[in-house]
PDB file of C-alpha atoms in Angstrom:
ATOM      1  CA  MET A   1      -3.245   5.367   6.289  1.00 95.00           C
ATOM      2  CA  VAL A   2      -6.748   6.789   5.846  1.00 95.00           C
ATOM      3  CA  THR A   3      -9.411   4.288   4.773  1.00 97.00           C
ATOM      4  CA  TRP A   4     -11.717   4.852   1.798  1.00 97.00           C
ATOM      5  CA  ASN A   5     -13.993   2.782  -0.407  1.00 98.00           C
ATOM      6  CA  PRO A   6     -13.053   3.747  -3.983  1.00 98.00           C
ATOM      7  CA  HIS A   7     -15.170   2.772  -6.962  1.00 98.00           C
ATOM      8  CA  VAL A   8     -13.736  -0.240  -8.819  1.00 98.00           C
ATOM      9  CA  GLU A   9     -15.175  -0.466 -12.318  1.00 98.00           C
ATOM     10  CA  ALA A  10     -14.583  -4.101 -13.330  1.00 97.00           C
ATOM     11  CA  ASP A  11     -14.348  -7.353 -11.393  1.00 97.00           C
ATOM     12  CA  ASP A  12     -10.783  -7.985 -12.599  1.00 97.00           C
ATOM     13  CA  GLU A  13      -9.528  -4.592 -11.357  1.00 98.00           C
ATOM     14  CA  TYR A  14      -8.510  -3.415  -7.902  1.00 98.00           C
ATOM     15  CA  SER A  15      -7.520  -0.333  -5.942  1.00 98.00           C
ATOM     16  CA  THR A  16      -5.239  -0.366  -2.908  1.00 98.00           C
ATOM     17  CA  SER A  17      -3.601   1.872  -0.351  1.00 98.00           C
ATOM     18  CA  ARG A  18      -0.515   0.197   1.036  1.00 97.00           C
ATOM     19  CA  VAL A  19       2.977   0.134   2.462  1.00 97.00           C
ATOM     20  CA  ALA A  20       5.360  -1.892   0.280  1.00 97.00           C
ATOM     21  CA  LEU A  21       8.950  -3.023   0.834  1.00 97.00           C
ATOM     22  CA  MET A  22      10.743  -3.847  -2.400  1.00 97.00           C
ATOM     23  CA  SER A  23      14.062  -5.026  -3.763  1.00 97.00           C
ATOM     24  CA  GLY A  24      15.373  -5.790  -7.238  1.00 95.00           C
ATOM     25  CA  ALA A  25      14.922  -4.565 -10.792  1.00 90.00           C
ATOM     26  CA  TYR A  26      11.748  -2.741 -11.857  1.00 85.00           C
ATOM     27  CA  TYR A  27      10.366  -5.647 -13.903  1.00 86.00           C
ATOM     28  CA  ASP A  28      11.655  -8.454 -11.677  1.00 92.00           C
ATOM     29  CA  TYR A  29      11.269  -7.079  -8.171  1.00 96.00           C
ATOM     30  CA  GLN A  30      10.620  -8.746  -4.836  1.00 98.00           C
ATOM     31  CA  ASP A  31       7.785  -7.210  -2.872  1.00 97.00           C
ATOM     32  CA  ILE A  32       5.906  -7.545   0.414  1.00 98.00           C
ATOM     33  CA  GLU A  33       3.048  -5.194   1.168  1.00 98.00           C
ATOM     34  CA  SER A  34      -0.004  -4.608   3.308  1.00 98.00           C
ATOM     35  CA  GLY A  35      -2.814  -2.092   3.668  1.00 98.00           C
ATOM     36  CA  TRP A  36      -6.401  -1.965   2.445  1.00 98.00           C
ATOM     37  CA  ALA A  37      -7.848  -3.000  -0.903  1.00 98.00           C
ATOM     38  CA  VAL A  38     -11.060  -3.105  -2.896  1.00 98.00           C
ATOM     39  CA  ASN A  39     -10.550  -6.255  -4.963  1.00 98.00           C
ATOM     40  CA  PRO A  40     -13.667  -7.994  -6.348  1.00 98.00           C
ATOM     41  CA  ARG A  41     -11.756 -10.876  -7.943  1.00 97.00           C
ATOM     42  CA  VAL A  42     -10.084 -11.901  -4.680  1.00 97.00           C
ATOM     43  CA  TYR A  43     -12.859 -11.119  -2.183  1.00 98.00           C
ATOM     44  CA  GLY A  44     -16.043 -11.398  -4.251  1.00 98.00           C
ATOM     45  CA  ASP A  45     -17.348  -7.941  -3.316  1.00 98.00           C
ATOM     46  CA  ARG A  46     -16.409  -4.268  -3.303  1.00 98.00           C
ATOM     47  CA  GLN A  47     -15.860  -3.733   0.396  1.00 98.00           C
ATOM     48  CA  THR A  48     -12.653  -2.189   1.719  1.00 98.00           C
ATOM     49  CA  ARG A  49     -10.617  -5.044   3.201  1.00 98.00           C
ATOM     50  CA  PHE A  50      -7.316  -5.518   5.007  1.00 98.00           C
ATOM     51  CA  PHE A  51      -4.803  -7.395   2.850  1.00 98.00           C
ATOM     52  CA  THR A  52      -1.273  -8.713   2.480  1.00 98.00           C
ATOM     53  CA  TYR A  53       0.579  -9.517  -0.734  1.00 98.00           C
ATOM     54  CA  TRP A  54       3.983 -10.809  -1.822  1.00 98.00           C
ATOM     55  CA  THR A  55       5.883 -11.694  -4.994  1.00 97.00           C
ATOM     56  CA  THR A  56       9.438 -12.711  -5.870  1.00 96.00           C
ATOM     57  CA  ASP A  57       9.410 -11.834  -9.590  1.00 96.00           C
ATOM     58  CA  GLY A  58       7.348  -8.707 -10.183  1.00 95.00           C
ATOM     59  CA  SER A  59       4.104 -10.754 -10.098  1.00 94.00           C
ATOM     60  CA  ARG A  60       4.980 -12.528 -13.344  1.00 93.00           C
ATOM     61  CA  GLU A  61       4.738 -16.085 -11.990  1.00 94.00           C
ATOM     62  CA  THR A  62       4.670 -15.758  -8.200  1.00 93.00           C
ATOM     63  CA  GLY A  63       2.647 -13.774  -5.733  1.00 91.00           C
ATOM     64  CA  CYS A  64      -0.680 -13.925  -3.995  1.00 94.00           C
ATOM     65  CA  PHE A  65      -2.949 -12.118  -1.569  1.00 97.00           C
ATOM     66  CA  ASP A  66      -3.335 -13.100   2.080  1.00 98.00           C
ATOM     67  CA  LEU A  67      -3.219 -16.899   2.550  1.00 97.00           C
ATOM     68  CA  ALA A  68      -4.245 -17.861  -0.993  1.00 96.00           C
ATOM     69  CA  CYS A  69      -0.923 -19.667  -1.485  1.00 94.00           C
ATOM     70  CA  PRO A  70       1.982 -20.759   0.746  1.00 94.00           C
ATOM     71  CA  GLY A  71       4.065 -17.773   1.779  1.00 95.00           C
ATOM     72  CA  PHE A  72       2.694 -15.532   4.501  1.00 97.00           C
ATOM     73  CA  VAL A  73       2.444 -17.291   7.873  1.00 97.00           C
ATOM     74  CA  GLN A  74      -0.336 -16.036  10.150  1.00 97.00           C
ATOM     75  CA  THR A  75       0.385 -16.324  13.887  1.00 97.00           C
ATOM     76  CA  SER A  76      -2.436 -14.240  15.408  1.00 95.00           C
ATOM     77  CA  HIS A  77      -6.182 -14.538  14.949  1.00 91.00           C
ATOM     78  CA  GLU A  78      -7.057 -11.137  16.398  1.00 94.00           C
ATOM     79  CA  ILE A  79      -7.087  -9.633  12.896  1.00 94.00           C
ATOM     80  CA  ALA A  80      -8.355 -11.689   9.957  1.00 96.00           C
ATOM     81  CA  LEU A  81      -6.616 -11.267   6.625  1.00 97.00           C
ATOM     82  CA  GLY A  82      -9.210 -10.120   4.124  1.00 97.00           C
ATOM     83  CA  ALA A  83     -11.509  -8.784   6.849  1.00 97.00           C
ATOM     84  CA  ALA A  84     -13.743  -5.831   5.990  1.00 98.00           C
ATOM     85  CA  ILE A  85     -12.537  -2.577   7.549  1.00 97.00           C
ATOM     86  CA  TYR A  86     -14.954  -0.376   9.454  1.00 96.00           C
ATOM     87  CA  PRO A  87     -15.506   2.537   9.770  1.00 96.00           C
ATOM     88  CA  ILE A  88     -14.625   4.026   6.381  1.00 96.00           C
ATOM     89  CA  SER A  89     -13.873   7.698   5.718  1.00 96.00           C
ATOM     90  CA  THR A  90     -16.360   9.752   3.697  1.00 93.00           C
ATOM     91  CA  GLN A  91     -16.099  13.136   2.010  1.00 88.00           C
ATOM     92  CA  ASN A  92     -17.022  15.903   4.475  1.00 86.00           C
ATOM     93  CA  GLY A  93     -17.057  13.310   7.257  1.00 89.00           C
ATOM     94  CA  LEU A  94     -14.543  12.150   9.832  1.00 90.00           C
ATOM     95  CA  PRO A  95     -11.304  10.557   8.586  1.00 91.00           C
ATOM     96  CA  TYR A  96     -10.662   7.009   9.792  1.00 95.00           C
ATOM     97  CA  SER A  97      -7.328   5.260   9.506  1.00 96.00           C
ATOM     98  CA  ILE A  98      -5.378   2.074  10.150  1.00 97.00           C
ATOM     99  CA  THR A  99      -1.724   1.677  11.158  1.00 96.00           C
ATOM    100  CA  VAL A 100       0.494  -0.854   9.374  1.00 96.00           C
ATOM    101  CA  TYR A 101       4.111  -1.597  10.279  1.00 95.00           C
ATOM    102  CA  ILE A 102       6.448  -4.096   8.565  1.00 95.00           C
ATOM    103  CA  TYR A 103       9.763  -4.901  10.232  1.00 93.00           C
ATOM    104  CA  LYS A 104      12.562  -7.443   9.978  1.00 93.00           C
ATOM    105  CA  ASP A 105      13.383  -9.881  12.790  1.00 93.00           C
ATOM    106  CA  LEU A 106      17.182  -9.763  12.942  1.00 90.00           C
ATOM    107  CA  ASN A 107      17.360 -13.227  14.529  1.00 92.00           C
ATOM    108  CA  THR A 108      15.305 -15.113  11.928  1.00 95.00           C
ATOM    109  CA  SER A 109      15.418 -12.616   9.002  1.00 95.00           C
ATOM    110  CA  ASN A 110      11.632 -13.008   8.685  1.00 97.00           C
ATOM    111  CA  TRP A 111       9.534  -9.947   7.836  1.00 97.00           C
ATOM    112  CA  TRP A 112       6.807  -9.346  10.425  1.00 97.00           C
ATOM    113  CA  LEU A 113       3.518  -7.538   9.841  1.00 98.00           C
ATOM    114  CA  GLN A 114       2.128  -5.491  12.717  1.00 96.00           C
ATOM    115  CA  TYR A 115      -1.341  -3.951  12.833  1.00 96.00           C
ATOM    116  CA  GLY A 116      -2.301  -1.048  15.058  1.00 92.00           C
ATOM    117  CA  GLU A 117       1.133  -0.813  16.735  1.00 85.00           C
ATOM    118  CA  LYS A 118       0.577  -3.856  18.946  1.00 89.00           C
ATOM    119  CA  ILE A 119      -0.774  -6.892  17.066  1.00 96.00           C
ATOM    120  CA  ASN A 120       1.815  -9.019  15.259  1.00 97.00           C
ATOM    121  CA  ILE A 121      -0.369 -10.715  12.658  1.00 97.00           C
ATOM    122  CA  GLY A 122       2.277 -12.961  11.095  1.00 98.00           C
ATOM    123  CA  TYR A 123       5.345 -12.961   8.898  1.00 98.00           C
ATOM    124  CA  TRP A 124       6.814 -13.562   5.458  1.00 98.00           C
ATOM    125  CA  PRO A 125       9.573 -16.200   5.853  1.00 97.00           C
ATOM    126  CA  SER A 126      12.951 -15.103   4.519  1.00 96.00           C
ATOM    127  CA  GLU A 127      13.228 -18.484   2.748  1.00 95.00           C
ATOM    128  CA  ILE A 128      10.746 -17.470   0.045  1.00 96.00           C
ATOM    129  CA  PHE A 129      13.265 -14.933  -1.271  1.00 96.00           C
ATOM    130  CA  GLU A 130      16.641 -15.432  -2.939  1.00 93.00           C
ATOM    131  CA  GLY A 131      18.850 -12.435  -2.197  1.00 92.00           C
ATOM    132  CA  GLY A 132      17.099  -9.072  -2.052  1.00 95.00           C
ATOM    133  CA  LEU A 133      14.418  -9.182   0.645  1.00 96.00           C
ATOM    134  CA  LYS A 134      16.089 -12.194   2.185  1.00 95.00           C
ATOM    135  CA  TYR A 135      18.520  -9.639   3.602  1.00 94.00           C
ATOM    136  CA  HIS A 136      17.079  -6.139   3.296  1.00 93.00           C
ATOM    137  CA  ALA A 137      14.706  -3.839   1.401  1.00 95.00           C
ATOM    138  CA  GLU A 138      16.079  -1.372  -1.137  1.00 94.00           C
ATOM    139  CA  THR A 139      12.922   0.734  -1.432  1.00 94.00           C
ATOM    140  CA  VAL A 140       9.886   1.523   0.683  1.00 94.00           C
ATOM    141  CA  GLN A 141       6.733   2.766  -1.011  1.00 95.00           C
ATOM    142  CA  TRP A 142       3.761   4.460   0.611  1.00 95.00           C
ATOM    143  CA  GLY A 143       0.766   5.174  -1.583  1.00 96.00           C
ATOM    144  CA  GLY A 144      -1.953   3.808  -3.805  1.00 97.00           C
ATOM    145  CA  GLU A 145      -2.087   1.382  -6.694  1.00 97.00           C
ATOM    146  CA  VAL A 146      -4.750   0.730  -9.315  1.00 98.00           C
ATOM    147  CA  TYR A 147      -4.593  -2.452 -11.360  1.00 96.00           C
ATOM    148  CA  SER A 148      -6.514  -2.598 -14.643  1.00 96.00           C
ATOM    149  CA  SER A 149      -5.916  -3.732 -18.205  1.00 93.00           C
ATOM    150  CA  LYS A 150      -7.224  -0.268 -19.163  1.00 92.00           C
ATOM    151  CA  VAL A 151      -4.462   1.644 -17.363  1.00 92.00           C
ATOM    152  CA  GLY A 152      -2.418   3.515 -19.953  1.00 89.00           C
ATOM    153  CA  THR A 153      -5.051   2.986 -22.672  1.00 91.00           C
ATOM    154  CA  HIS A 154      -8.117   4.788 -24.025  1.00 92.00           C
ATOM    155  CA  PRO A 155     -10.749   4.642 -22.759  1.00 96.00           C
ATOM    156  CA  HIS A 156      -9.090   4.620 -19.351  1.00 97.00           C
ATOM    157  CA  THR A 157     -10.590   2.712 -16.436  1.00 97.00           C
ATOM    158  CA  LYS A 158     -12.944   4.560 -14.088  1.00 98.00           C
ATOM    159  CA  THR A 159     -11.471   2.723 -11.108  1.00 98.00           C
ATOM    160  CA  GLN A 160     -10.620   5.275  -8.450  1.00 98.00           C
ATOM    161  CA  MET A 161      -7.626   5.658  -6.147  1.00 98.00           C
ATOM    162  CA  GLY A 162      -8.099   6.867  -2.573  1.00 97.00           C
ATOM    163  CA  SER A 163     -11.449   8.645  -2.328  1.00 96.00           C
ATOM    164  CA  GLY A 164     -11.556   9.199  -6.078  1.00 97.00           C
ATOM    165  CA  ALA A 165     -10.606  12.873  -5.722  1.00 95.00           C
ATOM    166  CA  PHE A 166      -7.337  14.486  -6.735  1.00 96.00           C
ATOM    167  CA  PRO A 167      -5.378  15.324  -3.572  1.00 94.00           C
ATOM    168  CA  ILE A 168      -5.620  18.766  -1.996  1.00 87.00           C
ATOM    169  CA  PHE A 169      -3.429  18.507   1.084  1.00 76.00           C
ATOM    170  CA  ILE A 170      -5.171  21.318   2.961  1.00 72.00           C
ATOM    171  CA  TYR A 171      -8.384  19.278   3.050  1.00 75.00           C
ATOM    172  CA  ALA A 172      -6.892  15.755   3.374  1.00 76.00           C
ATOM    173  CA  ASN A 173      -9.658  14.731   0.989  1.00 88.00           C
ATOM    174  CA  THR A 174      -8.284  11.496  -0.451  1.00 92.00           C
ATOM    175  CA  GLY A 175      -5.517   8.909   0.094  1.00 93.00           C
ATOM    176  CA  PHE A 176      -3.432  10.167   2.993  1.00 91.00           C
ATOM    177  CA  MET A 177      -0.492   8.837   5.013  1.00 93.00           C
ATOM    178  CA  LYS A 178       1.373  10.181   8.031  1.00 89.00           C
ATOM    179  CA  ARG A 179       4.018   8.876  10.446  1.00 90.00           C
ATOM    180  CA  ILE A 180       6.161   7.673   7.554  1.00 91.00           C
ATOM    181  CA  ARG A 181       9.176   5.911   9.064  1.00 90.00           C
ATOM    182  CA  VAL A 182      11.902   3.388   8.224  1.00 89.00           C
ATOM    183  CA  LEU A 183      13.934   1.180  10.558  1.00 84.00           C
ATOM    184  CA  GLN A 184      17.614   1.115   9.649  1.00 77.00           C
ATOM    185  CA  ASN A 185      20.590  -0.770  11.081  1.00 71.00           C
ATOM    186  CA  SER A 186      20.657   1.640  14.017  1.00 69.00           C
ATOM    187  CA  MET A 187      17.316   0.073  15.060  1.00 75.00           C
ATOM    188  CA  GLU A 188      15.865   3.558  15.401  1.00 81.00           C
ATOM    189  CA  LEU A 189      12.693   4.602  13.596  1.00 85.00           C
ATOM    190  CA  LYS A 190      13.582   7.540  11.373  1.00 86.00           C
ATOM    191  CA  PHE A 191      11.954   9.614   8.685  1.00 86.00           C
ATOM    192  CA  PRO A 192      13.441   8.542   5.313  1.00 86.00           C
ATOM    193  CA  GLU A 193      16.381  10.637   4.180  1.00 82.00           C
ATOM    194  CA  TYR A 194      15.297  10.644   0.527  1.00 87.00           C
ATOM    195  CA  VAL A 195      11.612  10.967  -0.380  1.00 89.00           C
ATOM    196  CA  ASP A 196      10.054  11.489  -3.798  1.00 91.00           C
ATOM    197  CA  ALA A 197       6.421  11.675  -4.945  1.00 93.00           C
ATOM    198  CA  TYR A 198       5.655   9.940  -8.232  1.00 94.00           C
ATOM    199  CA  SER A 199       2.613   9.220 -10.401  1.00 96.00           C
ATOM    200  CA  GLU A 200       2.655   7.132 -13.580  1.00 95.00           C
ATOM    201  CA  GLU A 201      -0.500   8.812 -14.939  1.00 97.00           C
ATOM    202  CA  TYR A 202      -0.654  12.352 -13.585  1.00 96.00           C
ATOM    203  CA  ASP A 203      -3.884  13.247 -15.390  1.00 97.00           C
ATOM    204  CA  CYS A 204      -5.636  10.214 -13.879  1.00 97.00           C
ATOM    205  CA  TYR A 205      -4.067   9.880 -10.415  1.00 98.00           C
ATOM    206  CA  ARG A 206      -1.898  12.391  -8.573  1.00 97.00           C
ATOM    207  CA  THR A 207       0.417  12.618  -5.587  1.00 95.00           C
ATOM    208  CA  GLN A 208       1.399  15.405  -3.193  1.00 92.00           C
ATOM    209  CA  TYR A 209       4.180  15.237  -0.634  1.00 90.00           C
ATOM    210  CA  MET A 210       4.251  17.866   2.104  1.00 87.00           C
ATOM    211  CA  GLY A 211       7.537  17.901   3.988  1.00 82.00           C
ATOM    212  CA  ASP A 212       8.094  21.601   4.652  1.00 80.00           C
ATOM    213  CA  TYR A 213       6.397  23.858   7.177  1.00 76.00           C
ATOM    214  CA  VAL A 214       4.490  20.982   8.780  1.00 76.00           C
ATOM    215  CA  GLU A 215       5.160  19.237  12.070  1.00 81.00           C
ATOM    216  CA  GLU A 216       4.698  15.779  10.547  1.00 85.00           C
ATOM    217  CA  PRO A 217       5.394  15.150   6.828  1.00 87.00           C
ATOM    218  CA  GLU A 218       2.353  13.975   4.885  1.00 89.00           C
ATOM    219  CA  PHE A 219       1.777  12.090   1.650  1.00 93.00           C
ATOM    220  CA  HIS A 220      -1.484  12.535  -0.276  1.00 94.00           C
ATOM    221  CA  PHE A 221      -2.563  10.566  -3.341  1.00 96.00           C
ATOM    222  CA  GLY A 222      -5.656   9.723  -5.348  1.00 97.00           C
ATOM    223  CA  GLY A 223      -7.729  10.369  -8.413  1.00 97.00           C
ATOM    224  CA  PRO A 224     -10.850   9.429 -10.356  1.00 98.00           C
ATOM    225  CA  GLY A 225      -9.273   7.470 -13.178  1.00 97.00           C
ATOM    226  CA  ARG A 226     -11.105   8.399 -16.366  1.00 97.00           C
ATOM    227  CA  ASN A 227     -12.027  12.096 -16.464  1.00 97.00           C
ATOM    228  CA  PRO A 228     -11.972  14.938 -19.047  1.00 97.00           C
ATOM    229  CA  ILE A 229      -8.150  15.177 -18.952  1.00 97.00           C
ATOM    230  CA  CYS A 230      -7.715  11.391 -18.717  1.00 97.00           C
ATOM    231  CA  PRO A 231     -10.095  10.140 -21.427  1.00 94.00           C
TER     232      PRO A 231
END
């Protein structure tokens, strides 16, 4: 996933780019995820930082970032959770990216987090879940997320997703993911059979999925938040 440093308007808002494995109903889902985030409330600044997150109930009563509560178990100190990521992509500059891989240990049923294809950072124990992710993931999401109390209201938040630009796949100018794969029971990394691009607020943040006529399928996402068509 390409790294950016989006504008985050308020201290209680955040913007992320992440891979998420989920199971359960929409409003009561189990979730483990990792990627980069700009999150002033958690980290005290607006730098782009590496993060993990989990919840067992759609973030209603459970869930936390990194090691803020018992849950994720860190086993390697080569990569610090919450560490600032450098370098960061800029418009008209070189794109920089990180690689995140989440996989299930079939012997322990724990979910492992791997960074950069070689560093196993730690794992989410299967015991923190009842059903669902204790056994398997139903859905994998690649993309961005903006949290704000002003999402879906007017005036809308100015917190950006990706670079803050709407995606134009030819230019790879905003949130961007490649090498999208899932690991099924065959233990072979495969491109997902069913893929769909979705945006809850199309006038504020958009998505583009390119699967045809390209050697490697690509997913682009981003947006400025509040703008003339998203007041």
